[in-house]
Amino acid sequence: DVKVTQSSRYLVKRTGEKVFLECVQDMDHENMFWYRQDPGLGLRLIYFSYDVKMKEKGDIPEGYSVSREKKERFSLILESASTNQTSMYLCASSLSPAVTDTQYFGPGTRLTVL
Amino acid sequence: AQSVTQPDIHITVSEGASLELRCNYSYGATPYLFWYVQSPGQGLQLLLKYFSGDTLVQGIKGFEAEFKRSQSSFNLRKPSVHWSDAAEYFCAVVAEKLTFGTGTRLTIIP
């Protein structure tokens, strides 16, 4: 089974802090994704990566950056956290760059910014 | 641009009753369609997907969905729900990228 793990289930940070969310997948998948999930808005794509050191902006990249130094690990960075970034963050991976490939999701990190 | 609509924010059904969750999409060509489920405290899990062929698709956990091009719909069904089916359900469509609906929360009452 594919396993996608996220470093924290719950995180509380203060406004202005730099925040790192880590995601690791164990199935040698090419693609990795970061989404945020908010009530009434569903899932919105922040960034994705189709290869090491490659990244593409999603629908809502403002205020975020990403890093993919190794194939299995994809990090989401909030350079200066703000209260409107309080949300559930979901990481996903898929085997190939094909958009039709099934995405496998981690359990999520619930981030609260005070 | 592609989009997907889930008209029902919250649905409550009795255990053992049948279930239908609605999904409508907007896309010019033949879409690729998915249903995902998110159990409490969990990430999303793929239930089923439709790419082409038979318009009635079988998935895991006893779910099925039917693609109806004339209605631009891809509704999810289950003949008899179990308490463990309580979760949030997301429909998604792929054109240039995967786009999710806003989700339907399912509550099961004994």
Short mmCIF file of N, CA and C in Angstrom, two decimals, chain A residues 9 35 37 40-43 45 59 88 90 99-108, chain B residues 32 34 36 38 41-44 46 49 51 88 90 94-98 100-102:
data_model
loop_
_atom_site.label_atom_id
_atom_site.label_comp_id
_atom_site.label_asym_id
_atom_site.label_seq_id
_atom_site.Cartn_x
_atom_site.Cartn_y
_atom_site.Cartn_z
N ARG A 9 0.13 16.18 12.94
CA ARG A 9 -1.32 16.17 12.76
C ARG A 9 -1.93 17.51 13.15
N TYR A 35 -2.36 20.68 -0.88
CA TYR A 35 -3.68 21.29 -0.92
C TYR A 35 -3.98 21.90 0.44
N GLN A 37 -7.56 22.63 2.72
CA GLN A 37 -8.96 22.27 2.77
C GLN A 37 -9.67 23.17 3.76
N GLY A 40 -16.63 24.43 3.07
CA GLY A 40 -17.36 25.13 2.03
C GLY A 40 -16.56 25.46 0.79
N LEU A 41 -15.24 25.22 0.84
CA LEU A 41 -14.39 25.52 -0.32
C LEU A 41 -13.76 24.27 -0.91
N GLY A 42 -13.89 23.15 -0.25
CA GLY A 42 -13.28 21.93 -0.75
C GLY A 42 -11.78 21.98 -0.65
N LEU A 43 -11.12 21.29 -1.58
CA LEU A 43 -9.66 21.27 -1.64
C LEU A 43 -9.19 22.22 -2.73
N LEU A 45 -5.62 23.58 -4.68
CA LEU A 45 -4.23 23.22 -4.91
C LEU A 45 -3.33 24.43 -4.68
N ASP A 59 -3.53 26.80 -7.66
CA ASP A 59 -4.54 27.86 -7.72
C ASP A 59 -4.33 28.97 -6.70
N MET A 88 -6.67 23.21 7.18
CA MET A 88 -6.18 21.84 7.10
C MET A 88 -5.34 21.74 5.83
N LEU A 90 -3.31 19.24 3.25
CA LEU A 90 -3.23 17.85 2.80
C LEU A 90 -2.15 17.71 1.75
N VAL A 99 -2.32 13.62 -15.32
CA VAL A 99 -3.30 14.23 -14.42
C VAL A 99 -4.39 13.24 -14.02
N THR A 100 -4.53 12.16 -14.78
CA THR A 100 -5.56 11.17 -14.47
C THR A 100 -5.10 10.14 -13.46
N ASP A 101 -3.85 10.19 -13.07
CA ASP A 101 -3.33 9.23 -12.11
C ASP A 101 -3.97 9.42 -10.75
N THR A 102 -4.27 8.34 -10.08
CA THR A 102 -4.85 8.41 -8.74
C THR A 102 -3.91 9.11 -7.79
N GLN A 103 -4.46 10.02 -7.00
CA GLN A 103 -3.67 10.68 -5.97
C GLN A 103 -3.91 9.99 -4.64
N TYR A 104 -2.84 9.80 -3.89
CA TYR A 104 -2.89 9.20 -2.56
C TYR A 104 -2.58 10.28 -1.54
N PHE A 105 -3.44 10.36 -0.54
CA PHE A 105 -3.39 11.47 0.40
C PHE A 105 -2.83 11.06 1.75
N GLY A 106 -2.14 11.99 2.38
CA GLY A 106 -1.76 11.86 3.77
C GLY A 106 -2.93 12.22 4.68
N PRO A 107 -2.76 12.07 6.00
CA PRO A 107 -3.85 12.31 6.95
C PRO A 107 -4.15 13.78 7.20
N GLY A 108 -3.25 14.65 6.77
CA GLY A 108 -3.48 16.08 6.94
C GLY A 108 -2.80 16.67 8.17
N TYR B 32 -12.74 13.18 -17.03
CA TYR B 32 -12.35 12.09 -16.16
C TYR B 32 -12.89 12.44 -14.78
N PHE B 34 -13.93 11.42 -10.60
CA PHE B 34 -13.52 10.67 -9.42
C PHE B 34 -14.48 10.94 -8.27
N TYR B 36 -13.92 10.66 -4.05
CA TYR B 36 -13.04 10.40 -2.92
C TYR B 36 -13.86 10.46 -1.63
N GLN B 38 -13.43 11.03 2.69
CA GLN B 38 -12.55 11.44 3.79
C GLN B 38 -13.23 11.08 5.10
N GLY B 41 -10.76 12.61 10.57
CA GLY B 41 -9.35 12.56 10.96
C GLY B 41 -8.43 11.90 9.96
N GLN B 42 -8.94 11.61 8.78
CA GLN B 42 -8.14 10.90 7.77
C GLN B 42 -7.95 11.75 6.52
N GLY B 43 -7.01 11.31 5.69
CA GLY B 43 -6.88 11.91 4.38
C GLY B 43 -7.93 11.37 3.44
N LEU B 44 -7.87 11.76 2.18
CA LEU B 44 -8.84 11.32 1.20
C LEU B 44 -8.44 9.96 0.63
N LEU B 46 -9.52 7.20 -2.57
CA LEU B 46 -10.27 7.05 -3.80
C LEU B 46 -11.32 5.95 -3.66
N LYS B 49 -13.45 5.72 -10.03
CA LYS B 49 -13.16 6.70 -11.07
C LYS B 49 -13.76 6.25 -12.39
N PHE B 51 -13.27 6.90 -16.57
CA PHE B 51 -12.52 7.48 -17.68
C PHE B 51 -13.27 7.31 -18.99
N GLU B 88 -16.97 12.58 4.79
CA GLU B 88 -17.18 13.61 3.79
C GLU B 88 -16.79 13.05 2.44
N PHE B 90 -16.11 13.70 -1.69
CA PHE B 90 -15.72 14.70 -2.67
C PHE B 90 -15.77 14.12 -4.08
N VAL B 94 -11.16 15.91 -13.80
CA VAL B 94 -9.85 16.23 -14.38
C VAL B 94 -10.03 16.69 -15.81
N ALA B 95 -9.47 17.87 -16.07
CA ALA B 95 -9.25 18.28 -17.46
C ALA B 95 -7.76 18.61 -17.53
N GLU B 96 -7.41 19.85 -17.34
CA GLU B 96 -5.99 20.19 -17.25
C GLU B 96 -5.42 19.78 -15.90
N LYS B 97 -6.27 19.76 -14.87
CA LYS B 97 -5.83 19.41 -13.53
C LYS B 97 -7.01 18.85 -12.76
N LEU B 98 -6.72 18.33 -11.59
CA LEU B 98 -7.78 17.76 -10.76
C LEU B 98 -8.47 18.89 -9.99
N PHE B 100 -11.62 19.69 -7.34
CA PHE B 100 -12.54 19.07 -6.38
C PHE B 100 -13.80 19.90 -6.20
N GLY B 101 -14.89 19.21 -5.92
CA GLY B 101 -16.09 19.88 -5.44
C GLY B 101 -15.92 20.28 -3.99
N THR B 102 -16.94 20.92 -3.44
CA THR B 102 -16.86 21.44 -2.08
C THR B 102 -17.20 20.39 -1.02
#
